[in-house]
Amino acid sequence: MSTALPAQVDVIVVGGGTSGNVVAARLAEAGRNVLVLEAGPDFGPCGDPRWPADILDATRLGHSNDWGYDSGDTLDVRVSFERARAIGGCSDFNGTTQTWGHRRDYDSWAEAGLEGWATDDLLPFFEAGTKAMRVKDYRVDELTSWQRVWFDAAPAVGIPQRHNLNDLDEGPAVAPESNNIVDGIRFNTAFAYLDPVRSLPNISIVGEAHVARVLVDRVVATGVEVLWRGESHIVRAQRVVVAGGAFNSPQVLQRSGIGNPDFLRSLDIPVVQPLRGVGENLHDQPFSLMSWAGSDRMTSEMDALRAEGWAPDEQAMGKAASSFDPDVFDLHFLPYSPTHRGDVKRWSCGVSALQPVSRGYVRITSRDPEAKPVIDHRFLSDPERRDARVLAEGMAILREMASQPGIRELVGEEIHPGISAVPTFDELVHFVERNPDNYWHPVGTCPMGSADDEKSVVDARGSVHGIEGLTVADCSIMPMIPRATTAMPAVVVGERIASFLVQN
Ligand SMILES: Cc1cc2nc3c(=O)[nH]c(=O)nc-3n(C[C@H](O)[C@H](O)[C@H](O)COP(=O)(O)OP(=O)(O)OC[C@H]3O[C@@H](n4cnc5c(N)ncnc54)[C@H](O)[C@@H]3O)c2cc1C
């Protein structure tokens, strides 16, 4: 580990987050001289007392050291878009659910010409990521009462019970979650990937180092300008790997003059490489959180579990199919029992539409790296209203589950949105359109594709079109989101891109 800023290295990784740490570790293991520049703090190895309690506590989502992004004026209601600004990135905040998706997700990338991204190509990386992140499955007998009630209700609506959700050939199922929790701690990618290489002489990890832009000499990336300890510094490298995540990587490129030329000129940024796709194609899986009143029995059972010391907010998850995707699945449901809202009981279950067709964008508002961007998901904006209808079908499935005999006595009356307030399917569609929310899985803002596809930003190896020595490696390069939560896919992106870079 180093806290000094070197002048020259082989590879700079911009962002010590979920994917970035995988890339950094694999390149350091391969003997490259690697510098990780992370905008937030580096709290050191696992066990270092500087790690904030909320980031370690795997029973709740993390929240400290956030980038502070939100929907701004793009929605009628302000929605927060949480993103961790610290070593580990969003693997510091997440619910530790590790899902893989479906074979069709990655095979469709390969069918679109992305060589090396078919499911069978990626399986070794899913396995390596699962091992490194120490993923294990909860057992059914470990589920809390709130989680168990949804697991028990699923067969009544035709959703079979399984031991986990990561069979890539499987359709709808409900299962205890696979998670990366070690001794109660959220085992983030800093612990999983950086800790084993921190003592190597060829890796430096520098926190509070905010990369303003990538330096490009004609068509070759030569290093970065980074803000560190109140001053601007130049660090040179043979390769720069941008791994700032789906909101931040396109901002780094835009500030570097890589993006839509008309937009860059409107901010007086000299155009280095015209790529219209930078920041476009933003999509997350639209989400809706429903709540029930609960019951005395549920309250007393959950209170007893909390008193015993382990009642995590998340533990089970379901995959369901709407009428739009009957052959695979296109919905997640996620029982969620936050216990940190004082005495206010919110017995909740979220539902998310996994294959959205609506697309939004991320755009910087200034050359200042600390200026907040505009993040407009354009949730549920597709003219056919498909995304809203899929989500409303998911809510209707949850209603059906909650009304089953033996379940409804435990779950209680629906209080949000409430059956009397929103009684019909059409009103559910209107409800989700009026109340858009995110599932924390933004992707797609620097998508992979061929150089002649003007929507794409990088090729199948993550190399930015037209610029030598510049790679993007994080959720932003996914052309289309998989039917999954995105933590393990982010790790797999890191593993896949690192394997390409090691071959160079
Ligand atoms: C609250 C929450 C809950 C979630 N729950 C789950 C879940 O249960 N399961 C699941 O699978 N997924 C979950 N996710 C999503 C998943 O964690 C993310 O999709 C994934 O971690 C993103 O990885 P990434 O590498 O693309 O970006 P990140 O992990 O965000 O990494 C980006 C890193 O780059 C740094 N950075 C950005 N810009 C710069 C710059 N200019 N200079 C230097 N550093 C920079 C950032 O600070 C950050 O550390 C959740 C996410 C959140 C926020």
mmCIF file with all atom_site columns, N, CA and C in Angstrom, residues 240-288:
data_model
loop_
_atom_site.group_PDB
_atom_site.id
_atom_site.type_symbol
_atom_site.label_atom_id
_atom_site.label_alt_id
_atom_site.label_comp_id
_atom_site.label_asym_id
_atom_site.label_entity_id
_atom_site.label_seq_id
_atom_site.pdbx_PDB_ins_code
_atom_site.Cartn_x
_atom_site.Cartn_y
_atom_site.Cartn_z
_atom_site.occupancy
_atom_site.B_iso_or_equiv
_atom_site.pdbx_formal_charge
_atom_site.auth_seq_id
_atom_site.auth_comp_id
_atom_site.auth_asym_id
_atom_site.auth_atom_id
_atom_site.pdbx_PDB_model_num
ATOM 1   N N  . VAL A 1 240 ? -4.768  3.763  -19.232 1.00 0.00 ? 240 VAL A N  1
ATOM 2   C CA . VAL A 1 240 ? -5.704  4.260  -18.219 1.00 0.00 ? 240 VAL A CA 1
ATOM 3   C C  . VAL A 1 240 ? -6.965  3.409  -18.319 1.00 0.00 ? 240 VAL A C  1
ATOM 4   N N  . VAL A 1 241 ? -7.370  2.851  -17.186 1.00 0.00 ? 241 VAL A N  1
ATOM 5   C CA . VAL A 1 241 ? -8.609  2.069  -17.126 1.00 0.00 ? 241 VAL A CA 1
ATOM 6   C C  . VAL A 1 241 ? -9.613  2.873  -16.303 1.00 0.00 ? 241 VAL A C  1
ATOM 7   N N  . VAL A 1 242 ? -10.658 3.357  -16.954 1.00 0.00 ? 242 VAL A N  1
ATOM 8   C CA . VAL A 1 242 ? -11.674 4.140  -16.251 1.00 0.00 ? 242 VAL A CA 1
ATOM 9   C C  . VAL A 1 242 ? -12.714 3.163  -15.689 1.00 0.00 ? 242 VAL A C  1
ATOM 10  N N  . ALA A 1 243 ? -12.881 3.191  -14.366 1.00 0.00 ? 243 ALA A N  1
ATOM 11  C CA . ALA A 1 243 ? -13.803 2.273  -13.697 1.00 0.00 ? 243 ALA A CA 1
ATOM 12  C C  . ALA A 1 243 ? -14.589 3.040  -12.640 1.00 0.00 ? 243 ALA A C  1
ATOM 13  N N  . GLY A 1 244 ? -15.154 4.167  -13.052 1.00 0.00 ? 244 GLY A N  1
ATOM 14  C CA . GLY A 1 244 ? -15.856 5.051  -12.120 1.00 0.00 ? 244 GLY A CA 1
ATOM 15  C C  . GLY A 1 244 ? -17.316 4.699  -11.909 1.00 0.00 ? 244 GLY A C  1
ATOM 16  N N  . GLY A 1 245 ? -17.807 3.669  -12.618 1.00 0.00 ? 245 GLY A N  1
ATOM 17  C CA . GLY A 1 245 ? -19.215 3.301  -12.494 1.00 0.00 ? 245 GLY A CA 1
ATOM 18  C C  . GLY A 1 245 ? -20.067 4.005  -13.544 1.00 0.00 ? 245 GLY A C  1
ATOM 19  N N  . ALA A 1 246 ? -21.318 3.584  -13.660 1.00 0.00 ? 246 ALA A N  1
ATOM 20  C CA . ALA A 1 246 ? -22.182 4.025  -14.771 1.00 0.00 ? 246 ALA A CA 1
ATOM 21  C C  . ALA A 1 246 ? -22.513 5.507  -14.720 1.00 0.00 ? 246 ALA A C  1
ATOM 22  N N  . PHE A 1 247 ? -22.487 6.127  -13.542 1.00 0.00 ? 247 PHE A N  1
ATOM 23  C CA . PHE A 1 247 ? -22.714 7.573  -13.487 1.00 0.00 ? 247 PHE A CA 1
ATOM 24  C C  . PHE A 1 247 ? -21.420 8.360  -13.712 1.00 0.00 ? 247 PHE A C  1
ATOM 25  N N  . ASN A 1 248 ? -20.297 7.843  -13.220 1.00 0.00 ? 248 ASN A N  1
ATOM 26  C CA . ASN A 1 248 ? -19.060 8.641  -13.236 1.00 0.00 ? 248 ASN A CA 1
ATOM 27  C C  . ASN A 1 248 ? -18.151 8.397  -14.427 1.00 0.00 ? 248 ASN A C  1
ATOM 28  N N  . SER A 1 249 ? -18.113 7.199  -14.966 1.00 0.00 ? 249 SER A N  1
ATOM 29  C CA . SER A 1 249 ? -17.200 6.969  -16.109 1.00 0.00 ? 249 SER A CA 1
ATOM 30  C C  . SER A 1 249 ? -17.543 7.876  -17.292 1.00 0.00 ? 249 SER A C  1
ATOM 31  N N  . PRO A 1 250 ? -18.829 8.015  -17.677 1.00 0.00 ? 250 PRO A N  1
ATOM 32  C CA . PRO A 1 250 ? -19.096 8.928  -18.796 1.00 0.00 ? 250 PRO A CA 1
ATOM 33  C C  . PRO A 1 250 ? -18.725 10.368 -18.471 1.00 0.00 ? 250 PRO A C  1
ATOM 34  N N  . GLN A 1 251 ? -18.814 10.753 -17.200 1.00 0.00 ? 251 GLN A N  1
ATOM 35  C CA . GLN A 1 251 ? -18.408 12.119 -16.842 1.00 0.00 ? 251 GLN A CA 1
ATOM 36  C C  . GLN A 1 251 ? -16.910 12.315 -17.048 1.00 0.00 ? 251 GLN A C  1
ATOM 37  N N  . VAL A 1 252 ? -16.108 11.306 -16.654 1.00 0.00 ? 252 VAL A N  1
ATOM 38  C CA . VAL A 1 252 ? -14.652 11.411 -16.852 1.00 0.00 ? 252 VAL A CA 1
ATOM 39  C C  . VAL A 1 252 ? -14.352 11.554 -18.338 1.00 0.00 ? 252 VAL A C  1
ATOM 40  N N  . LEU A 1 253 ? -15.028 10.740 -19.172 1.00 0.00 ? 253 LEU A N  1
ATOM 41  C CA . LEU A 1 253 ? -14.778 10.836 -20.622 1.00 0.00 ? 253 LEU A CA 1
ATOM 42  C C  . LEU A 1 253 ? -15.213 12.200 -21.144 1.00 0.00 ? 253 LEU A C  1
ATOM 43  N N  . GLN A 1 254 ? -16.392 12.669 -20.746 1.00 0.00 ? 254 GLN A N  1
ATOM 44  C CA . GLN A 1 254 ? -16.871 13.969 -21.245 1.00 0.00 ? 254 GLN A CA 1
ATOM 45  C C  . GLN A 1 254 ? -15.893 15.083 -20.859 1.00 0.00 ? 254 GLN A C  1
ATOM 46  N N  . ARG A 1 255 ? -15.425 15.066 -19.622 1.00 0.00 ? 255 ARG A N  1
ATOM 47  C CA . ARG A 1 255 ? -14.466 16.114 -19.207 1.00 0.00 ? 255 ARG A CA 1
ATOM 48  C C  . ARG A 1 255 ? -13.157 16.009 -19.984 1.00 0.00 ? 255 ARG A C  1
ATOM 49  N N  . SER A 1 256 ? -12.887 14.816 -20.532 1.00 0.00 ? 256 SER A N  1
ATOM 50  C CA . SER A 1 256 ? -11.652 14.589 -21.303 1.00 0.00 ? 256 SER A CA 1
ATOM 51  C C  . SER A 1 256 ? -11.826 14.929 -22.771 1.00 0.00 ? 256 SER A C  1
ATOM 52  N N  . GLY A 1 257 ? -13.012 15.395 -23.158 1.00 0.00 ? 257 GLY A N  1
ATOM 53  C CA . GLY A 1 257 ? -13.243 15.741 -24.559 1.00 0.00 ? 257 GLY A CA 1
ATOM 54  C C  . GLY A 1 257 ? -13.684 14.555 -25.400 1.00 0.00 ? 257 GLY A C  1
ATOM 55  N N  . ILE A 1 258 ? -14.164 13.506 -24.754 1.00 0.00 ? 258 ILE A N  1
ATOM 56  C CA . ILE A 1 258 ? -14.618 12.306 -25.465 1.00 0.00 ? 258 ILE A CA 1
ATOM 57  C C  . ILE A 1 258 ? -16.124 12.224 -25.285 1.00 0.00 ? 258 ILE A C  1
ATOM 58  N N  . GLY A 1 259 ? -16.864 12.422 -26.361 1.00 0.00 ? 259 GLY A N  1
ATOM 59  C CA . GLY A 1 259 ? -18.321 12.419 -26.225 1.00 0.00 ? 259 GLY A CA 1
ATOM 60  C C  . GLY A 1 259 ? -18.976 13.046 -27.433 1.00 0.00 ? 259 GLY A C  1
ATOM 61  N N  . ASN A 1 260 ? -20.235 13.408 -27.247 1.00 0.00 ? 260 ASN A N  1
ATOM 62  C CA . ASN A 1 260 ? -20.993 14.061 -28.322 1.00 0.00 ? 260 ASN A CA 1
ATOM 63  C C  . ASN A 1 260 ? -20.376 15.440 -28.598 1.00 0.00 ? 260 ASN A C  1
ATOM 64  N N  . PRO A 1 261 ? -19.871 15.667 -29.829 1.00 0.00 ? 261 PRO A N  1
ATOM 65  C CA . PRO A 1 261 ? -19.139 16.922 -30.072 1.00 0.00 ? 261 PRO A CA 1
ATOM 66  C C  . PRO A 1 261 ? -19.982 18.170 -29.855 1.00 0.00 ? 261 PRO A C  1
ATOM 67  N N  . ASP A 1 262 ? -21.261 18.135 -30.224 1.00 0.00 ? 262 ASP A N  1
ATOM 68  C CA . ASP A 1 262 ? -22.100 19.334 -30.021 1.00 0.00 ? 262 ASP A CA 1
ATOM 69  C C  . ASP A 1 262 ? -22.232 19.647 -28.533 1.00 0.00 ? 262 ASP A C  1
ATOM 70  N N  . PHE A 1 263 ? -22.442 18.592 -27.763 1.00 0.00 ? 263 PHE A N  1
ATOM 71  C CA . PHE A 1 263 ? -22.588 18.787 -26.323 1.00 0.00 ? 263 PHE A CA 1
ATOM 72  C C  . PHE A 1 263 ? -21.277 19.301 -25.705 1.00 0.00 ? 263 PHE A C  1
ATOM 73  N N  . LEU A 1 264 ? -20.150 18.705 -26.098 1.00 0.00 ? 264 LEU A N  1
ATOM 74  C CA . LEU A 1 264 ? -18.856 19.136 -25.536 1.00 0.00 ? 264 LEU A CA 1
ATOM 75  C C  . LEU A 1 264 ? -18.595 20.606 -25.861 1.00 0.00 ? 264 LEU A C  1
ATOM 76  N N  . ARG A 1 265 ? -18.903 20.991 -27.111 1.00 0.00 ? 265 ARG A N  1
ATOM 77  C CA . ARG A 1 265 ? -18.659 22.395 -27.495 1.00 0.00 ? 265 ARG A CA 1
ATOM 78  C C  . ARG A 1 265 ? -19.539 23.343 -26.683 1.00 0.00 ? 265 ARG A C  1
ATOM 79  N N  . SER A 1 266 ? -20.751 22.880 -26.329 1.00 0.00 ? 266 SER A N  1
ATOM 80  C CA . SER A 1 266 ? -21.632 23.757 -25.547 1.00 0.00 ? 266 SER A CA 1
ATOM 81  C C  . SER A 1 266 ? -21.037 24.059 -24.174 1.00 0.00 ? 266 SER A C  1
ATOM 82  N N  . LEU A 1 267 ? -20.083 23.233 -23.726 1.00 0.00 ? 267 LEU A N  1
ATOM 83  C CA . LEU A 1 267 ? -19.410 23.486 -22.445 1.00 0.00 ? 267 LEU A CA 1
ATOM 84  C C  . LEU A 1 267 ? -17.971 23.971 -22.648 1.00 0.00 ? 267 LEU A C  1
ATOM 85  N N  . ASP A 1 268 ? -17.642 24.360 -23.904 1.00 0.00 ? 268 ASP A N  1
ATOM 86  C CA . ASP A 1 268 ? -16.291 24.834 -24.229 1.00 0.00 ? 268 ASP A CA 1
ATOM 87  C C  . ASP A 1 268 ? -15.215 23.794 -23.944 1.00 0.00 ? 268 ASP A C  1
ATOM 88  N N  . ILE A 1 269 ? -15.565 22.533 -24.125 1.00 0.00 ? 269 ILE A N  1
ATOM 89  C CA . ILE A 1 269 ? -14.566 21.474 -23.949 1.00 0.00 ? 269 ILE A CA 1
ATOM 90  C C  . ILE A 1 269 ? -14.055 21.081 -25.341 1.00 0.00 ? 269 ILE A C  1
ATOM 91  N N  . PRO A 1 270 ? -12.738 21.185 -25.579 1.00 0.00 ? 270 PRO A N  1
ATOM 92  C CA . PRO A 1 270 ? -12.199 20.795 -26.891 1.00 0.00 ? 270 PRO A CA 1
ATOM 93  C C  . PRO A 1 270 ? -12.508 19.323 -27.179 1.00 0.00 ? 270 PRO A C  1
ATOM 94  N N  . VAL A 1 271 ? -12.948 19.054 -28.406 1.00 0.00 ? 271 VAL A N  1
ATOM 95  C CA . VAL A 1 271 ? -13.325 17.682 -28.770 1.00 0.00 ? 271 VAL A CA 1
ATOM 96  C C  . VAL A 1 271 ? -12.062 16.885 -29.097 1.00 0.00 ? 271 VAL A C  1
ATOM 97  N N  . VAL A 1 272 ? -11.846 15.839 -28.329 1.00 0.00 ? 272 VAL A N  1
ATOM 98  C CA . VAL A 1 272 ? -10.699 14.959 -28.547 1.00 0.00 ? 272 VAL A CA 1
ATOM 99  C C  . VAL A 1 272 ? -11.116 13.757 -29.399 1.00 0.00 ? 272 VAL A C  1
ATOM 100 N N  . GLN A 1 273 ? -12.270 13.212 -29.098 1.00 0.00 ? 273 GLN A N  1
ATOM 101 C CA . GLN A 1 273 ? -12.781 12.074 -29.864 1.00 0.00 ? 273 GLN A CA 1
ATOM 102 C C  . GLN A 1 273 ? -14.309 12.149 -29.863 1.00 0.00 ? 273 GLN A C  1
ATOM 103 N N  . PRO A 1 274 ? -14.909 12.337 -31.052 1.00 0.00 ? 274 PRO A N  1
ATOM 104 C CA . PRO A 1 274 ? -16.374 12.413 -31.082 1.00 0.00 ? 274 PRO A CA 1
ATOM 105 C C  . PRO A 1 274 ? -16.997 11.030 -30.913 1.00 0.00 ? 274 PRO A C  1
ATOM 106 N N  . LEU A 1 275 ? -17.705 10.827 -29.829 1.00 0.00 ? 275 LEU A N  1
ATOM 107 C CA . LEU A 1 275 ? -18.410 9.553  -29.595 1.00 0.00 ? 275 LEU A CA 1
ATOM 108 C C  . LEU A 1 275 ? -19.766 9.894  -28.989 1.00 0.00 ? 275 LEU A C  1
ATOM 109 N N  . ARG A 1 276 ? -20.794 9.819  -29.845 1.00 0.00 ? 276 ARG A N  1
ATOM 110 C CA . ARG A 1 276 ? -22.120 10.274 -29.412 1.00 0.00 ? 276 ARG A CA 1
ATOM 111 C C  . ARG A 1 276 ? -22.732 9.429  -28.307 1.00 0.00 ? 276 ARG A C  1
ATOM 112 N N  . GLY A 1 277 ? -22.227 8.211  -28.136 1.00 0.00 ? 277 GLY A N  1
ATOM 113 C CA . GLY A 1 277 ? -22.841 7.315  -27.147 1.00 0.00 ? 277 GLY A CA 1
ATOM 114 C C  . GLY A 1 277 ? -22.445 7.592  -25.704 1.00 0.00 ? 277 GLY A C  1
ATOM 115 N N  . VAL A 1 278 ? -21.436 8.438  -25.487 1.00 0.00 ? 278 VAL A N  1
ATOM 116 C CA . VAL A 1 278 ? -20.952 8.633  -24.110 1.00 0.00 ? 278 VAL A CA 1
ATOM 117 C C  . VAL A 1 278 ? -22.053 9.269  -23.260 1.00 0.00 ? 278 VAL A C  1
ATOM 118 N N  . GLY A 1 279 ? -22.450 8.585  -22.202 1.00 0.00 ? 279 GLY A N  1
ATOM 119 C CA . GLY A 1 279 ? -23.475 9.092  -21.281 1.00 0.00 ? 279 GLY A CA 1
ATOM 120 C C  . GLY A 1 279 ? -24.891 8.735  -21.675 1.00 0.00 ? 279 GLY A C  1
ATOM 121 N N  . GLU A 1 280 ? -25.081 8.248  -22.917 1.00 0.00 ? 280 GLU A N  1
ATOM 122 C CA . GLU A 1 280 ? -26.436 7.853  -23.355 1.00 0.00 ? 280 GLU A CA 1
ATOM 123 C C  . GLU A 1 280 ? -26.707 6.408  -22.901 1.00 0.00 ? 280 GLU A C  1
ATOM 124 N N  . ASN A 1 281 ? -27.875 5.891  -23.277 1.00 0.00 ? 281 ASN A N  1
ATOM 125 C CA . ASN A 1 281 ? -28.223 4.486  -23.002 1.00 0.00 ? 281 ASN A CA 1
ATOM 126 C C  . ASN A 1 281 ? -28.285 4.165  -21.503 1.00 0.00 ? 281 ASN A C  1
ATOM 127 N N  . LEU A 1 282 ? -28.415 5.211  -20.653 1.00 0.00 ? 282 LEU A N  1
ATOM 128 C CA . LEU A 1 282 ? -28.541 4.940  -19.213 1.00 0.00 ? 282 LEU A CA 1
ATOM 129 C C  . LEU A 1 282 ? -29.820 4.163  -18.954 1.00 0.00 ? 282 LEU A C  1
ATOM 130 N N  . HIS A 1 283 ? -29.690 3.033  -18.266 1.00 0.00 ? 283 HIS A N  1
ATOM 131 C CA . HIS A 1 283 ? -30.890 2.342  -17.807 1.00 0.00 ? 283 HIS A CA 1
ATOM 132 C C  . HIS A 1 283 ? -30.622 1.620  -16.497 1.00 0.00 ? 283 HIS A C  1
ATOM 133 N N  . ASP A 1 284 ? -31.626 1.648  -15.668 1.00 0.00 ? 284 ASP A N  1
ATOM 134 C CA . ASP A 1 284 ? -31.667 0.877  -14.421 1.00 0.00 ? 284 ASP A CA 1
ATOM 135 C C  . ASP A 1 284 ? -32.994 0.139  -14.456 1.00 0.00 ? 284 ASP A C  1
ATOM 136 N N  . GLN A 1 285 ? -33.182 -0.785 -13.550 1.00 0.00 ? 285 GLN A N  1
ATOM 137 C CA . GLN A 1 285 ? -34.417 -1.570 -13.533 1.00 0.00 ? 285 GLN A CA 1
ATOM 138 C C  . GLN A 1 285 ? -35.441 -0.842 -12.666 1.00 0.00 ? 285 GLN A C  1
ATOM 139 N N  . PRO A 1 286 ? -36.520 -0.311 -13.276 1.00 0.00 ? 286 PRO A N  1
ATOM 140 C CA . PRO A 1 286 ? -37.477 0.443  -12.457 1.00 0.00 ? 286 PRO A CA 1
ATOM 141 C C  . PRO A 1 286 ? -38.047 -0.429 -11.340 1.00 0.00 ? 286 PRO A C  1
ATOM 142 N N  . PHE A 1 287 ? -38.355 0.219  -10.241 1.00 0.00 ? 287 PHE A N  1
ATOM 143 C CA . PHE A 1 287 ? -38.590 -0.493 -8.976  1.00 0.00 ? 287 PHE A CA 1
ATOM 144 C C  . PHE A 1 287 ? -39.786 0.121  -8.274  1.00 0.00 ? 287 PHE A C  1
ATOM 145 N N  . SER A 1 288 ? -40.510 -0.693 -7.553  1.00 0.00 ? 288 SER A N  1
ATOM 146 C CA . SER A 1 288 ? -41.583 -0.168 -6.717  1.00 0.00 ? 288 SER A CA 1
ATOM 147 C C  . SER A 1 288 ? -41.589 -0.929 -5.392  1.00 0.00 ? 288 SER A C  1
#
